[in-house]
CSV table of C-alpha atoms in Angstrom, one decimal:
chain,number,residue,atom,x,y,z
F,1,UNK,CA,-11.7,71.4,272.1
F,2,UNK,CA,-10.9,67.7,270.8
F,3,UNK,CA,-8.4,67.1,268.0
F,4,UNK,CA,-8.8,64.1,266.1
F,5,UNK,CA,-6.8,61.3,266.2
F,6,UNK,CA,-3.9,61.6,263.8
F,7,UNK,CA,-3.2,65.4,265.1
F,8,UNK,CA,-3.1,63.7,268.6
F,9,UNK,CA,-0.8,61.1,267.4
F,10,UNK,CA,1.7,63.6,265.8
F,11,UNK,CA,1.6,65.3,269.1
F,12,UNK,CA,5.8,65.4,269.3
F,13,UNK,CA,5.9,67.5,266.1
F,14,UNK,CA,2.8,70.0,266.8
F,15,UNK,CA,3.6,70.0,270.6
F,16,UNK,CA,-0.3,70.6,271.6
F,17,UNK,CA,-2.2,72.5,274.3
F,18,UNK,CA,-5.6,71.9,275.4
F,19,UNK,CA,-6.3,76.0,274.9
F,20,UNK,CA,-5.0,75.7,271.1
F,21,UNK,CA,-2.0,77.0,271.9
F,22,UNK,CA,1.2,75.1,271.3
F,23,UNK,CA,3.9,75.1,273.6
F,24,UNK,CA,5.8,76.7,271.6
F,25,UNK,CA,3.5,80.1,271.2
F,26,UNK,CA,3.2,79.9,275.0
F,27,UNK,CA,7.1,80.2,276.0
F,28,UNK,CA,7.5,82.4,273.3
F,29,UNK,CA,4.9,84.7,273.9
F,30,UNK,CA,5.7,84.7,277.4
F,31,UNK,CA,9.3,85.6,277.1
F,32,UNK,CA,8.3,87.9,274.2
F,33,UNK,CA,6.3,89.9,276.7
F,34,UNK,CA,9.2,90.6,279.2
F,35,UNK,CA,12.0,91.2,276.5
F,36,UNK,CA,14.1,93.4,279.5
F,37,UNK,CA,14.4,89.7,281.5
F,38,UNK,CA,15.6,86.4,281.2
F,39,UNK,CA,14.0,83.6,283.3
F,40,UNK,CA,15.2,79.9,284.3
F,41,UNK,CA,13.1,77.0,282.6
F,42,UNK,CA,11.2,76.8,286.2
F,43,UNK,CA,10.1,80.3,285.9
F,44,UNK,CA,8.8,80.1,282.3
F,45,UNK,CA,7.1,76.7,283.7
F,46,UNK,CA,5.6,78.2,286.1
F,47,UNK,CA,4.3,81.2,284.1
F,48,UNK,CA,3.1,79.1,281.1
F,49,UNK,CA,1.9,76.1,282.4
F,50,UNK,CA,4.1,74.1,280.1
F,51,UNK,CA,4.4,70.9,281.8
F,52,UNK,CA,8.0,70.9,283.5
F,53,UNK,CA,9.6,68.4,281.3
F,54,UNK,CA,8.7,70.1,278.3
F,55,UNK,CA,10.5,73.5,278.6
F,56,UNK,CA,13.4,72.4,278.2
F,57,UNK,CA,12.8,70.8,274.6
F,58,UNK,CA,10.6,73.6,273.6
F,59,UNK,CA,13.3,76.2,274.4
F,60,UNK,CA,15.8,74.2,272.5
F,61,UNK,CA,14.2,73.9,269.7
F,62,UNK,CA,12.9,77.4,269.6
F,63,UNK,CA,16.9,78.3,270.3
F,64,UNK,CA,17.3,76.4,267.0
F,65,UNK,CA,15.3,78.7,265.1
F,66,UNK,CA,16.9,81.9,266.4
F,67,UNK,CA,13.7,83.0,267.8
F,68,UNK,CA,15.3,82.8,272.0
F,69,UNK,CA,19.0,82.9,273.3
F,70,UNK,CA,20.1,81.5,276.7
F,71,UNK,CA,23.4,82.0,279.2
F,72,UNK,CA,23.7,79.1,282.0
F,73,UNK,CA,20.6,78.7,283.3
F,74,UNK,CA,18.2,81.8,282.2
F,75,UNK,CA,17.1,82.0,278.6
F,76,UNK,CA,15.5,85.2,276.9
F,77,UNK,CA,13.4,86.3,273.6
F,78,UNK,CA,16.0,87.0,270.9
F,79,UNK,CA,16.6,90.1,269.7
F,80,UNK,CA,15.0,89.8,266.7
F,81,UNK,CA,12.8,92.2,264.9
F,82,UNK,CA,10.9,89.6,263.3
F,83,UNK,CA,9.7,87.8,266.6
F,84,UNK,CA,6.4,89.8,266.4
F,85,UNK,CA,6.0,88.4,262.4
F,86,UNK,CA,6.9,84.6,264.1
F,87,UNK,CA,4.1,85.0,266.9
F,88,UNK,CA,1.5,86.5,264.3
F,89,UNK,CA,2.5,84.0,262.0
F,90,UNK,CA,1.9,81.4,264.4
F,91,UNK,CA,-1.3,82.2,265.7
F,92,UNK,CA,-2.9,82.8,262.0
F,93,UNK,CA,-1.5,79.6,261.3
F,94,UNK,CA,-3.3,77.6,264.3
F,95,UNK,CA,-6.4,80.0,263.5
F,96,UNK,CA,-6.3,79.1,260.0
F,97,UNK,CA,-6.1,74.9,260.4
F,98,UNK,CA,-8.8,75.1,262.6
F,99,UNK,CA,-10.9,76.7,260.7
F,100,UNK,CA,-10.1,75.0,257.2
F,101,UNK,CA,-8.0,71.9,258.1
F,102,UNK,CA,-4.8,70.8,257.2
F,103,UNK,CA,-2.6,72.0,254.8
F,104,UNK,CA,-2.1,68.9,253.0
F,105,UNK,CA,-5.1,68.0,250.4
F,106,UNK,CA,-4.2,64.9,250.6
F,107,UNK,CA,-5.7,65.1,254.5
F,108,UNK,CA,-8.7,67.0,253.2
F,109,UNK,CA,-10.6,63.8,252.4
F,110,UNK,CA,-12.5,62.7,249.6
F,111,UNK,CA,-14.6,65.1,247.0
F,112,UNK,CA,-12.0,68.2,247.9
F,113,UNK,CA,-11.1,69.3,244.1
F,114,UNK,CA,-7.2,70.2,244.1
F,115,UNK,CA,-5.6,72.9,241.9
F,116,UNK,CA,-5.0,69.4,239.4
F,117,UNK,CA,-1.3,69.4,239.6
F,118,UNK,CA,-1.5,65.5,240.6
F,119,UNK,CA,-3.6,64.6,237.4
């Protein structure tokens, strides 16, 4: 599925998969689906896909967020009873742009009527 250019281009923030998925919902999911285990950054690279070099970032930032936890080398889902909400959340989200753009009007292009706030 192509993205358009300024998507690509913010591709640090959004952190973008060719299925649609982000990286993000990948490691996530994958380490919400084994909640028992903990797994090195090669092990949820090799699950996911997520290329190598990303993992790392992707965990930390997810770490930031409270939504995984890590000891040495293994990291885990958090225990968190709001993780479900957070992977919901995230896929309704990606559904949603995709199917009705961005969430800024000001990235919805000429002729789109706003709520008038900006007149």
């Amino acid at each position: 599925m192509p993205i358009d250019i300024e998507r690509f281009e913010e591709d640090s923030v959004t952190e973008l998969r060719a299925n649609g998925r982000t990286n993000a919902e990948a490691i996530l999911s994958f380490l919400a689906s084994s909640p028992e285990q903990a797994f090195t950054p090669k092990e949820i690279h090799e699950a996911t896909d997520v290329a190598r070099g990303s993992v790392g970032v992707v965990l930390s930032r997810l770490e930031d967020r409270g939504l995984v936890r890590h000891r040495g080398e293994y990291w885990a889902v958090a225990d968190d009873e709001d993780l479900e909400t957070t992977l919901t959340a995230l896929a309704t989200a990606r559904v949603a742009t995709d199917r009705l753009g961005p969430e800024d009007p000001d990235e919805w292009g000429p002729g789109v009527e706003t709520d008038g706030d900006d007149q």
